Amino acid sequence: MTKAGLDALLTPENSVVVLIDHQPFQFANLHSHEPTIVANNVVGLAKAAKAFNVPTILTTVLEERGGYLIKALQDVFPDQKPIDRTFINTWEDPKVVDVVKKTGRKKLILAALWTEICLAMPAIQAAGEGYDVFAVTDASGGVTAEAHDMAVRRMVASGVTPITWLAVASEWQRDWAREATLPAFGDIFAHAGGSGIAFAWEMQLLGHKARAA
């Protein structure tokens, strides 16, 4: 497992994404982050995965009790039915693991609610089974700031790499000369807060100039 050098970075060809339990029940007790920020970030991550054709698995736990996946996230993959589980630890559910294994990819990108349970458990187990695991910390959250922080520290101690959603998308893009994905990347960037808003404004100004010409 490479942790430094060019091969340590993510590419669309070596990545697989699993998004875990972004459901109403989990959001209701999310206190490490502002819930709307986590929702925004996981949708940005999902849109990036779709734009770069990165295999993405959606999964829920006890959907009938915990609620459906949040609509904005499901809307990114409208035809994909999330894998519903009883296992708290996603990596103990063969339905999810088998899908990941079929991709043949070893850089595993995870985001989940809550960090200390539904992110840490599968991240630690998968890292021990030879996957290069990336935990997307700002598309995840815990019941307290301490719970989230302790979980990230625990995962790092187990060999998991913490990363943020825009860093994932940027590693996939890597080169502004890759024009095929630039339009989608621009849409994704709208989820990047102030920078995204400024970028959208620049696109508006450029659009006006193009029409004037």
JSON list of N, CA, C and O in Angstrom, two decimals, residues 8-19 41-42 44-50 52 54-56 107-111 133-139 161-175 178 185 188-189:
[
{"chain": "A", "resi": 8, "resn": "ALA", "atom": "N", "xyz": [0.21, 7.27, -4.63]},
{"chain": "A", "resi": 8, "resn": "ALA", "atom": "CA", "xyz": [-0.62, 7.39, -3.44]},
{"chain": "A", "resi": 8, "resn": "ALA", "atom": "C", "xyz": [-1.87, 8.21, -3.71]},
{"chain": "A", "resi": 8, "resn": "ALA", "atom": "O", "xyz": [-2.83, 8.18, -2.93]},
{"chain": "A", "resi": 9, "resn": "LEU", "atom": "N", "xyz": [-1.88, 8.96, -4.82]},
{"chain": "A", "resi": 9, "resn": "LEU", "atom": "CA", "xyz": [-3.01, 9.82, -5.13]},
{"chain": "A", "resi": 9, "resn": "LEU", "atom": "C", "xyz": [-4.14, 9.03, -5.80]},
{"chain": "A", "resi": 9, "resn": "LEU", "atom": "O", "xyz": [-3.92, 7.98, -6.40]},
{"chain": "A", "resi": 10, "resn": "LEU", "atom": "N", "xyz": [-5.32, 9.59, -5.69]},
{"chain": "A", "resi": 10, "resn": "LEU", "atom": "CA", "xyz": [-6.51, 8.96, -6.27]},
{"chain": "A", "resi": 10, "resn": "LEU", "atom": "C", "xyz": [-6.63, 9.27, -7.76]},
{"chain": "A", "resi": 10, "resn": "LEU", "atom": "O", "xyz": [-6.29, 10.37, -8.21]},
{"chain": "A", "resi": 11, "resn": "THR", "atom": "N", "xyz": [-7.12, 8.31, -8.51]},
{"chain": "A", "resi": 11, "resn": "THR", "atom": "CA", "xyz": [-7.49, 8.52, -9.90]},
{"chain": "A", "resi": 11, "resn": "THR", "atom": "C", "xyz": [-8.89, 7.95, -10.10]},
{"chain": "A", "resi": 11, "resn": "THR", "atom": "O", "xyz": [-9.34, 7.09, -9.32]},
{"chain": "A", "resi": 12, "resn": "PRO", "atom": "N", "xyz": [-9.59, 8.38, -11.15]},
{"chain": "A", "resi": 12, "resn": "PRO", "atom": "CA", "xyz": [-10.91, 7.79, -11.41]},
{"chain": "A", "resi": 12, "resn": "PRO", "atom": "C", "xyz": [-10.84, 6.29, -11.68]},
{"chain": "A", "resi": 12, "resn": "PRO", "atom": "O", "xyz": [-11.82, 5.57, -11.45]},
{"chain": "A", "resi": 13, "resn": "GLU", "atom": "N", "xyz": [-9.68, 5.84, -12.15]},
{"chain": "A", "resi": 13, "resn": "GLU", "atom": "CA", "xyz": [-9.54, 4.42, -12.52]},
{"chain": "A", "resi": 13, "resn": "GLU", "atom": "C", "xyz": [-9.21, 3.51, -11.35]},
{"chain": "A", "resi": 13, "resn": "GLU", "atom": "O", "xyz": [-9.41, 2.30, -11.44]},
{"chain": "A", "resi": 14, "resn": "ASN", "atom": "N", "xyz": [-8.69, 4.08, -10.25]},
{"chain": "A", "resi": 14, "resn": "ASN", "atom": "CA", "xyz": [-8.31, 3.21, -9.12]},
{"chain": "A", "resi": 14, "resn": "ASN", "atom": "C", "xyz": [-9.24, 3.34, -7.92]},
{"chain": "A", "resi": 14, "resn": "ASN", "atom": "O", "xyz": [-9.03, 2.69, -6.90]},
{"chain": "A", "resi": 15, "resn": "SER", "atom": "N", "xyz": [-10.29, 4.14, -8.04]},
{"chain": "A", "resi": 15, "resn": "SER", "atom": "CA", "xyz": [-11.15, 4.46, -6.89]},
{"chain": "A", "resi": 15, "resn": "SER", "atom": "C", "xyz": [-12.49, 3.74, -6.93]},
{"chain": "A", "resi": 15, "resn": "SER", "atom": "O", "xyz": [-13.03, 3.46, -8.00]},
{"chain": "A", "resi": 16, "resn": "VAL", "atom": "N", "xyz": [-13.02, 3.49, -5.75]},
{"chain": "A", "resi": 16, "resn": "VAL", "atom": "CA", "xyz": [-14.39, 3.04, -5.57]},
{"chain": "A", "resi": 16, "resn": "VAL", "atom": "C", "xyz": [-14.93, 3.74, -4.34]},
{"chain": "A", "resi": 16, "resn": "VAL", "atom": "O", "xyz": [-14.21, 3.92, -3.35]},
{"chain": "A", "resi": 17, "resn": "VAL", "atom": "N", "xyz": [-16.17, 4.18, -4.39]},
{"chain": "A", "resi": 17, "resn": "VAL", "atom": "CA", "xyz": [-16.78, 4.98, -3.32]},
{"chain": "A", "resi": 17, "resn": "VAL", "atom": "C", "xyz": [-17.92, 4.20, -2.68]},
{"chain": "A", "resi": 17, "resn": "VAL", "atom": "O", "xyz": [-18.74, 3.59, -3.37]},
{"chain": "A", "resi": 18, "resn": "VAL", "atom": "N", "xyz": [-17.98, 4.26, -1.35]},
{"chain": "A", "resi": 18, "resn": "VAL", "atom": "CA", "xyz": [-19.13, 3.72, -0.62]},
{"chain": "A", "resi": 18, "resn": "VAL", "atom": "C", "xyz": [-19.66, 4.83, 0.29]},
{"chain": "A", "resi": 18, "resn": "VAL", "atom": "O", "xyz": [-18.92, 5.37, 1.13]},
{"chain": "A", "resi": 19, "resn": "LEU", "atom": "N", "xyz": [-20.92, 5.17, 0.12]},
{"chain": "A", "resi": 19, "resn": "LEU", "atom": "CA", "xyz": [-21.58, 6.21, 0.93]},
{"chain": "A", "resi": 19, "resn": "LEU", "atom": "C", "xyz": [-22.57, 5.53, 1.87]},
{"chain": "A", "resi": 19, "resn": "LEU", "atom": "O", "xyz": [-23.50, 4.85, 1.41]},
{"chain": "A", "resi": 41, "resn": "ASN", "atom": "N", "xyz": [-21.84, 18.43, 1.27]},
{"chain": "A", "resi": 41, "resn": "ASN", "atom": "CA", "xyz": [-20.55, 17.83, 0.90]},
{"chain": "A", "resi": 41, "resn": "ASN", "atom": "C", "xyz": [-20.69, 16.43, 0.34]},
{"chain": "A", "resi": 41, "resn": "ASN", "atom": "O", "xyz": [-20.00, 16.05, -0.60]},
{"chain": "A", "resi": 42, "resn": "VAL", "atom": "N", "xyz": [-21.58, 15.64, 0.92]},
{"chain": "A", "resi": 42, "resn": "VAL", "atom": "CA", "xyz": [-21.73, 14.26, 0.40]},
{"chain": "A", "resi": 42, "resn": "VAL", "atom": "C", "xyz": [-22.38, 14.28, -0.97]},
{"chain": "A", "resi": 42, "resn": "VAL", "atom": "O", "xyz": [-22.05, 13.44, -1.83]},
{"chain": "A", "resi": 44, "resn": "GLY", "atom": "N", "xyz": [-21.90, 16.72, -3.13]},
{"chain": "A", "resi": 44, "resn": "GLY", "atom": "CA", "xyz": [-20.79, 17.13, -4.00]},
{"chain": "A", "resi": 44, "resn": "GLY", "atom": "C", "xyz": [-19.88, 15.97, -4.33]},
{"chain": "A", "resi": 44, "resn": "GLY", "atom": "O", "xyz": [-19.46, 15.79, -5.49]},
{"chain": "A", "resi": 45, "resn": "LEU", "atom": "N", "xyz": [-19.59, 15.15, -3.32]},
{"chain": "A", "resi": 45, "resn": "LEU", "atom": "CA", "xyz": [-18.75, 13.96, -3.53]},
{"chain": "A", "resi": 45, "resn": "LEU", "atom": "C", "xyz": [-19.43, 12.99, -4.49]},
{"chain": "A", "resi": 45, "resn": "LEU", "atom": "O", "xyz": [-18.78, 12.44, -5.40]},
{"chain": "A", "resi": 46, "resn": "ALA", "atom": "N", "xyz": [-20.72, 12.76, -4.30]},
{"chain": "A", "resi": 46, "resn": "ALA", "atom": "CA", "xyz": [-21.47, 11.85, -5.17]},
{"chain": "A", "resi": 46, "resn": "ALA", "atom": "C", "xyz": [-21.49, 12.34, -6.61]},
{"chain": "A", "resi": 46, "resn": "ALA", "atom": "O", "xyz": [-21.29, 11.57, -7.55]},
{"chain": "A", "resi": 47, "resn": "LYS", "atom": "N", "xyz": [-21.70, 13.63, -6.80]},
{"chain": "A", "resi": 47, "resn": "LYS", "atom": "CA", "xyz": [-21.71, 14.20, -8.15]},
{"chain": "A", "resi": 47, "resn": "LYS", "atom": "C", "xyz": [-20.34, 14.05, -8.80]},
{"chain": "A", "resi": 47, "resn": "LYS", "atom": "O", "xyz": [-20.24, 13.78, -10.01]},
{"chain": "A", "resi": 48, "resn": "ALA", "atom": "N", "xyz": [-19.29, 14.23, -8.01]},
{"chain": "A", "resi": 48, "resn": "ALA", "atom": "CA", "xyz": [-17.94, 14.07, -8.55]},
{"chain": "A", "resi": 48, "resn": "ALA", "atom": "C", "xyz": [-17.71, 12.62, -8.98]},
{"chain": "A", "resi": 48, "resn": "ALA", "atom": "O", "xyz": [-17.18, 12.36, -10.07]},
{"chain": "A", "resi": 49, "resn": "ALA", "atom": "N", "xyz": [-18.11, 11.68, -8.15]},
{"chain": "A", "resi": 49, "resn": "ALA", "atom": "CA", "xyz": [-17.95, 10.27, -8.50]},
{"chain": "A", "resi": 49, "resn": "ALA", "atom": "C", "xyz": [-18.69, 9.94, -9.79]},
{"chain": "A", "resi": 49, "resn": "ALA", "atom": "O", "xyz": [-18.18, 9.22, -10.65]},
{"chain": "A", "resi": 50, "resn": "LYS", "atom": "N", "xyz": [-19.89, 10.47, -9.92]},
{"chain": "A", "resi": 50, "resn": "LYS", "atom": "CA", "xyz": [-20.67, 10.21, -11.14]},
{"chain": "A", "resi": 50, "resn": "LYS", "atom": "C", "xyz": [-20.00, 10.84, -12.35]},
{"chain": "A", "resi": 50, "resn": "LYS", "atom": "O", "xyz": [-19.90, 10.21, -13.42]},
{"chain": "A", "resi": 52, "resn": "PHE", "atom": "N", "xyz": [-16.90, 11.45, -12.90]},
{"chain": "A", "resi": 52, "resn": "PHE", "atom": "CA", "xyz": [-15.65, 10.79, -13.26]},
{"chain": "A", "resi": 52, "resn": "PHE", "atom": "C", "xyz": [-15.82, 9.27, -13.44]},
{"chain": "A", "resi": 52, "resn": "PHE", "atom": "O", "xyz": [-14.84, 8.55, -13.55]},
{"chain": "A", "resi": 54, "resn": "VAL", "atom": "N", "xyz": [-16.70, 6.94, -11.41]},
{"chain": "A", "resi": 54, "resn": "VAL", "atom": "CA", "xyz": [-16.15, 6.14, -10.32]},
{"chain": "A", "resi": 54, "resn": "VAL", "atom": "C", "xyz": [-17.28, 5.28, -9.74]},
{"chain": "A", "resi": 54, "resn": "VAL", "atom": "O", "xyz": [-18.33, 5.82, -9.36]},
{"chain": "A", "resi": 55, "resn": "PRO", "atom": "N", "xyz": [-17.11, 3.98, -9.68]},
{"chain": "A", "resi": 55, "resn": "PRO", "atom": "CA", "xyz": [-18.17, 3.13, -9.10]},
{"chain": "A", "resi": 55, "resn": "PRO", "atom": "C", "xyz": [-18.54, 3.61, -7.69]},
{"chain": "A", "resi": 55, "resn": "PRO", "atom": "O", "xyz": [-17.66, 3.85, -6.86]},
{"chain": "A", "resi": 56, "resn": "THR", "atom": "N", "xyz": [-19.84, 3.75, -7.47]},
{"chain": "A", "resi": 56, "resn": "THR", "atom": "CA", "xyz": [-20.32, 4.29, -6.20]},
{"chain": "A", "resi": 56, "resn": "THR", "atom": "C", "xyz": [-21.44, 3.41, -5.67]},
{"chain": "A", "resi": 56, "resn": "THR", "atom": "O", "xyz": [-22.41, 3.14, -6.37]},
{"chain": "A", "resi": 107, "resn": "LYS", "atom": "N", "xyz": [-8.44, 1.33, -3.94]},
{"chain": "A", "resi": 107, "resn": "LYS", "atom": "CA", "xyz": [-8.51, 2.60, -3.21]},
{"chain": "A", "resi": 107, "resn": "LYS", "atom": "C", "xyz": [-9.98, 2.85, -2.87]},
{"chain": "A", "resi": 107, "resn": "LYS", "atom": "O", "xyz": [-10.79, 3.19, -3.73]},
{"chain": "A", "resi": 108, "resn": "LEU", "atom": "N", "xyz": [-10.29, 2.63, -1.61]},
{"chain": "A", "resi": 108, "resn": "LEU", "atom": "CA", "xyz": [-11.67, 2.63, -1.12]},
{"chain": "A", "resi": 108, "resn": "LEU", "atom": "C", "xyz": [-11.96, 3.95, -0.41]},
{"chain": "A", "resi": 108, "resn": "LEU", "atom": "O", "xyz": [-11.33, 4.28, 0.59]},
{"chain": "A", "resi": 109, "resn": "ILE", "atom": "N", "xyz": [-12.92, 4.70, -0.95]},
{"chain": "A", "resi": 109, "resn": "ILE", "atom": "CA", "xyz": [-13.29, 6.00, -0.42]},
{"chain": "A", "resi": 109, "resn": "ILE", "atom": "C", "xyz": [-14.61, 5.87, 0.32]},
{"chain": "A", "resi": 109, "resn": "ILE", "atom": "O", "xyz": [-15.62, 5.46, -0.26]},
{"chain": "A", "resi": 110, "resn": "LEU", "atom": "N", "xyz": [-14.60, 6.20, 1.61]},
{"chain": "A", "resi": 110, "resn": "LEU", "atom": "CA", "xyz": [-15.78, 6.02, 2.45]},
{"chain": "A", "resi": 110, "resn": "LEU", "atom": "C", "xyz": [-16.23, 7.35, 3.05]},
{"chain": "A", "resi": 110, "resn": "LEU", "atom": "O", "xyz": [-15.41, 8.18, 3.44]},
{"chain": "A", "resi": 111, "resn": "ALA", "atom": "N", "xyz": [-17.54, 7.54, 3.13]},
{"chain": "A", "resi": 111, "resn": "ALA", "atom": "CA", "xyz": [-18.13, 8.62, 3.91]},
{"chain": "A", "resi": 111, "resn": "ALA", "atom": "C", "xyz": [-19.35, 8.05, 4.59]},
{"chain": "A", "resi": 111, "resn": "ALA", "atom": "O", "xyz": [-20.06, 7.22, 4.00]},
{"chain": "A", "resi": 133, "resn": "VAL", "atom": "N", "xyz": [-7.61, 2.79, 2.27]},
{"chain": "A", "resi": 133, "resn": "VAL", "atom": "CA", "xyz": [-8.89, 3.41, 2.64]},
{"chain": "A", "resi": 133, "resn": "VAL", "atom": "C", "xyz": [-8.73, 4.91, 2.86]},
{"chain": "A", "resi": 133, "resn": "VAL", "atom": "O", "xyz": [-7.81, 5.36, 3.55]},
{"chain": "A", "resi": 134, "resn": "PHE", "atom": "N", "xyz": [-9.65, 5.66, 2.28]},
{"chain": "A", "resi": 134, "resn": "PHE", "atom": "CA", "xyz": [-9.71, 7.11, 2.44]},
{"chain": "A", "resi": 134, "resn": "PHE", "atom": "C", "xyz": [-11.04, 7.46, 3.11]},
{"chain": "A", "resi": 134, "resn": "PHE", "atom": "O", "xyz": [-12.10, 7.10, 2.60]},
{"chain": "A", "resi": 135, "resn": "ALA", "atom": "N", "xyz": [-10.98, 8.13, 4.26]},
{"chain": "A", "resi": 135, "resn": "ALA", "atom": "CA", "xyz": [-12.18, 8.53, 4.99]},
{"chain": "A", "resi": 135, "resn": "ALA", "atom": "C", "xyz": [-12.47, 9.99, 4.71]},
{"chain": "A", "resi": 135, "resn": "ALA", "atom": "O", "xyz": [-11.66, 10.87, 5.03]},
{"chain": "A", "resi": 136, "resn": "VAL", "atom": "N", "xyz": [-13.60, 10.26, 4.09]},
{"chain": "A", "resi": 136, "resn": "VAL", "atom": "CA", "xyz": [-13.95, 11.64, 3.73]},
{"chain": "A", "resi": 136, "resn": "VAL", "atom": "C", "xyz": [-14.58, 12.31, 4.94]},
{"chain": "A", "resi": 136, "resn": "VAL", "atom": "O", "xyz": [-15.77, 12.13, 5.23]},
{"chain": "A", "resi": 137, "resn": "THR", "atom": "N", "xyz": [-13.78, 13.08, 5.65]},
{"chain": "A", "resi": 137, "resn": "THR", "atom": "CA", "xyz": [-14.17, 13.55, 6.97]},
{"chain": "A", "resi": 137, "resn": "THR", "atom": "C", "xyz": [-15.25, 14.63, 6.94]},
{"chain": "A", "resi": 137, "resn": "THR", "atom": "O", "xyz": [-16.03, 14.73, 7.89]},
{"chain": "A", "resi": 138, "resn": "ASP", "atom": "N", "xyz": [-15.31, 15.42, 5.87]},
{"chain": "A", "resi": 138, "resn": "ASP", "atom": "CA", "xyz": [-16.32, 16.50, 5.86]},
{"chain": "A", "resi": 138, "resn": "ASP", "atom": "C", "xyz": [-17.60, 16.08, 5.15]},
{"chain": "A", "resi": 138, "resn": "ASP", "atom": "O", "xyz": [-18.55, 16.87, 5.06]},
{"chain": "A", "resi": 139, "resn": "ALA", "atom": "N", "xyz": [-17.66, 14.83, 4.67]},
{"chain": "A", "resi": 139, "resn": "ALA", "atom": "CA", "xyz": [-18.92, 14.26, 4.17]},
{"chain": "A", "resi": 139, "resn": "ALA", "atom": "C", "xyz": [-19.41, 13.21, 5.16]},
{"chain": "A", "resi": 139, "resn": "ALA", "atom": "O", "xyz": [-20.28, 12.41, 4.85]},
{"chain": "A", "resi": 161, "resn": "THR", "atom": "N", "xyz": [-6.44, 6.96, 5.55]},
{"chain": "A", "resi": 161, "resn": "THR", "atom": "CA", "xyz": [-6.08, 8.33, 5.18]},
{"chain": "A", "resi": 161, "resn": "THR", "atom": "C", "xyz": [-7.30, 9.24, 5.27]},
{"chain": "A", "resi": 161, "resn": "THR", "atom": "O", "xyz": [-8.28, 9.02, 4.55]},
{"chain": "A", "resi": 162, "resn": "PRO", "atom": "N", "xyz": [-7.26, 10.28, 6.11]},
{"chain": "A", "resi": 162, "resn": "PRO", "atom": "CA", "xyz": [-8.36, 11.25, 6.13]},
{"chain": "A", "resi": 162, "resn": "PRO", "atom": "C", "xyz": [-8.24, 12.21, 4.95]},
{"chain": "A", "resi": 162, "resn": "PRO", "atom": "O", "xyz": [-7.12, 12.58, 4.55]},
{"chain": "A", "resi": 163, "resn": "ILE", "atom": "N", "xyz": [-9.36, 12.61, 4.37]},
{"chain": "A", "resi": 163, "resn": "ILE", "atom": "CA", "xyz": [-9.35, 13.48, 3.20]},
{"chain": "A", "resi": 163, "resn": "ILE", "atom": "C", "xyz": [-10.69, 14.22, 3.17]},
{"chain": "A", "resi": 163, "resn": "ILE", "atom": "O", "xyz": [-11.66, 13.78, 3.81]},
{"chain": "A", "resi": 164, "resn": "THR", "atom": "N", "xyz": [-10.75, 15.34, 2.48]},
{"chain": "A", "resi": 164, "resn": "THR", "atom": "CA", "xyz": [-12.01, 16.07, 2.32]},
{"chain": "A", "resi": 164, "resn": "THR", "atom": "C", "xyz": [-12.55, 15.86, 0.91]},
{"chain": "A", "resi": 164, "resn": "THR", "atom": "O", "xyz": [-11.83, 15.47, -0.01]},
{"chain": "A", "resi": 165, "resn": "TRP", "atom": "N", "xyz": [-13.84, 16.14, 0.74]},
{"chain": "A", "resi": 165, "resn": "TRP", "atom": "CA", "xyz": [-14.50, 15.76, -0.51]},
{"chain": "A", "resi": 165, "resn": "TRP", "atom": "C", "xyz": [-13.93, 16.50, -1.72]},
{"chain": "A", "resi": 165, "resn": "TRP", "atom": "O", "xyz": [-13.76, 15.92, -2.79]},
{"chain": "A", "resi": 166, "resn": "LEU", "atom": "N", "xyz": [-13.60, 17.79, -1.55]},
{"chain": "A", "resi": 166, "resn": "LEU", "atom": "CA", "xyz": [-13.09, 18.54, -2.69]},
{"chain": "A", "resi": 166, "resn": "LEU", "atom": "C", "xyz": [-11.68, 18.09, -3.05]},
{"chain": "A", "resi": 166, "resn": "LEU", "atom": "O", "xyz": [-11.30, 18.14, -4.24]},
{"chain": "A", "resi": 167, "resn": "ALA", "atom": "N", "xyz": [-10.92, 17.63, -2.07]},
{"chain": "A", "resi": 167, "resn": "ALA", "atom": "CA", "xyz": [-9.60, 17.06, -2.36]},
{"chain": "A", "resi": 167, "resn": "ALA", "atom": "C", "xyz": [-9.74, 15.80, -3.21]},
{"chain": "A", "resi": 167, "resn": "ALA", "atom": "O", "xyz": [-8.96, 15.56, -4.13]},
{"chain": "A", "resi": 168, "resn": "VAL", "atom": "N", "xyz": [-10.74, 14.97, -2.90]},
{"chain": "A", "resi": 168, "resn": "VAL", "atom": "CA", "xyz": [-11.00, 13.77, -3.70]},
{"chain": "A", "resi": 168, "resn": "VAL", "atom": "C", "xyz": [-11.30, 14.16, -5.15]},
{"chain": "A", "resi": 168, "resn": "VAL", "atom": "O", "xyz": [-10.70, 13.65, -6.09]},
{"chain": "A", "resi": 169, "resn": "ALA", "atom": "N", "xyz": [-12.24, 15.09, -5.32]},
{"chain": "A", "resi": 169, "resn": "ALA", "atom": "CA", "xyz": [-12.62, 15.51, -6.67]},
{"chain": "A", "resi": 169, "resn": "ALA", "atom": "C", "xyz": [-11.45, 16.12, -7.43]},
{"chain": "A", "resi": 169, "resn": "ALA", "atom": "O", "xyz": [-11.28, 15.88, -8.63]},
{"chain": "A", "resi": 170, "resn": "SER", "atom": "N", "xyz": [-10.61, 16.88, -6.73]},
{"chain": "A", "resi": 170, "resn": "SER", "atom": "CA", "xyz": [-9.47, 17.53, -7.38]},
{"chain": "A", "resi": 170, "resn": "SER", "atom": "C", "xyz": [-8.41, 16.52, -7.80]},
{"chain": "A", "resi": 170, "resn": "SER", "atom": "O", "xyz": [-7.77, 16.69, -8.85]},
{"chain": "A", "resi": 171, "resn": "GLU", "atom": "N", "xyz": [-8.22, 15.48, -6.99]},
{"chain": "A", "resi": 171, "resn": "GLU", "atom": "CA", "xyz": [-7.27, 14.43, -7.39]},
{"chain": "A", "resi": 171, "resn": "GLU", "atom": "C", "xyz": [-7.78, 13.69, -8.63]},
{"chain": "A", "resi": 171, "resn": "GLU", "atom": "O", "xyz": [-7.00, 13.29, -9.49]},
{"chain": "A", "resi": 172, "resn": "TRP", "atom": "N", "xyz": [-9.09, 13.51, -8.71]},
{"chain": "A", "resi": 172, "resn": "TRP", "atom": "CA", "xyz": [-9.66, 12.86, -9.89]},
{"chain": "A", "resi": 172, "resn": "TRP", "atom": "C", "xyz": [-9.47, 13.73, -11.14]},
{"chain": "A", "resi": 172, "resn": "TRP", "atom": "O", "xyz": [-9.12, 13.23, -12.20]},
{"chain": "A", "resi": 173, "resn": "GLN", "atom": "N", "xyz": [-9.67, 15.03, -11.01]},
{"chain": "A", "resi": 173, "resn": "GLN", "atom": "CA", "xyz": [-9.50, 15.94, -12.15]},
{"chain": "A", "resi": 173, "resn": "GLN", "atom": "C", "xyz": [-8.02, 16.10, -12.51]},
{"chain": "A", "resi": 173, "resn": "GLN", "atom": "O", "xyz": [-7.63, 15.97, -13.67]},
{"chain": "A", "resi": 174, "resn": "ARG", "atom": "N", "xyz": [-7.22, 16.43, -11.53]},
{"chain": "A", "resi": 174, "resn": "ARG", "atom": "CA", "xyz": [-5.75, 16.48, -11.58]},
{"chain": "A", "resi": 174, "resn": "ARG", "atom": "C", "xyz": [-5.17, 17.50, -12.55]},
{"chain": "A", "resi": 174, "resn": "ARG", "atom": "O", "xyz": [-4.18, 18.15, -12.25]},
{"chain": "A", "resi": 175, "resn": "ASP", "atom": "N", "xyz": [-5.75, 17.65, -13.73]},
{"chain": "A", "resi": 175, "resn": "ASP", "atom": "CA", "xyz": [-5.15, 18.49, -14.76]},
{"chain": "A", "resi": 175, "resn": "ASP", "atom": "C", "xyz": [-6.27, 19.28, -15.44]},
{"chain": "A", "resi": 175, "resn": "ASP", "atom": "O", "xyz": [-7.23, 18.69, -15.96]},
{"chain": "A", "resi": 178, "resn": "ARG", "atom": "N", "xyz": [-7.65, 18.41, -18.89]},
{"chain": "A", "resi": 178, "resn": "ARG", "atom": "CA", "xyz": [-8.61, 17.32, -19.11]},
{"chain": "A", "resi": 178, "resn": "ARG", "atom": "C", "xyz": [-9.99, 17.94, -19.31]},
{"chain": "A", "resi": 178, "resn": "ARG", "atom": "O", "xyz": [-10.82, 17.98, -18.40]},
{"chain": "A", "resi": 185, "resn": "PHE", "atom": "N", "xyz": [-17.09, 19.28, -13.62]},
{"chain": "A", "resi": 185, "resn": "PHE", "atom": "CA", "xyz": [-16.34, 19.74, -12.46]},
{"chain": "A", "resi": 185, "resn": "PHE", "atom": "C", "xyz": [-16.81, 21.12, -12.02]},
{"chain": "A", "resi": 185, "resn": "PHE", "atom": "O", "xyz": [-16.87, 21.43, -10.84]},
{"chain": "A", "resi": 188, "resn": "ILE", "atom": "N", "xyz": [-19.88, 20.61, -10.00]},
{"chain": "A", "resi": 188, "resn": "ILE", "atom": "CA", "xyz": [-19.49, 20.06, -8.70]},
{"chain": "A", "resi": 188, "resn": "ILE", "atom": "C", "xyz": [-18.94, 21.16, -7.80]},
{"chain": "A", "resi": 188, "resn": "ILE", "atom": "O", "xyz": [-19.22, 21.22, -6.60]},
{"chain": "A", "resi": 189, "resn": "PHE", "atom": "N", "xyz": [-18.16, 22.06, -8.40]},
{"chain": "A", "resi": 189, "resn": "PHE", "atom": "CA", "xyz": [-17.51, 23.11, -7.62]},
{"chain": "A", "resi": 189, "resn": "PHE", "atom": "C", "xyz": [-18.51, 24.05, -6.98]},
{"chain": "A", "resi": 189, "resn": "PHE", "atom": "O", "xyz": [-18.19, 24.77, -6.03]}
]
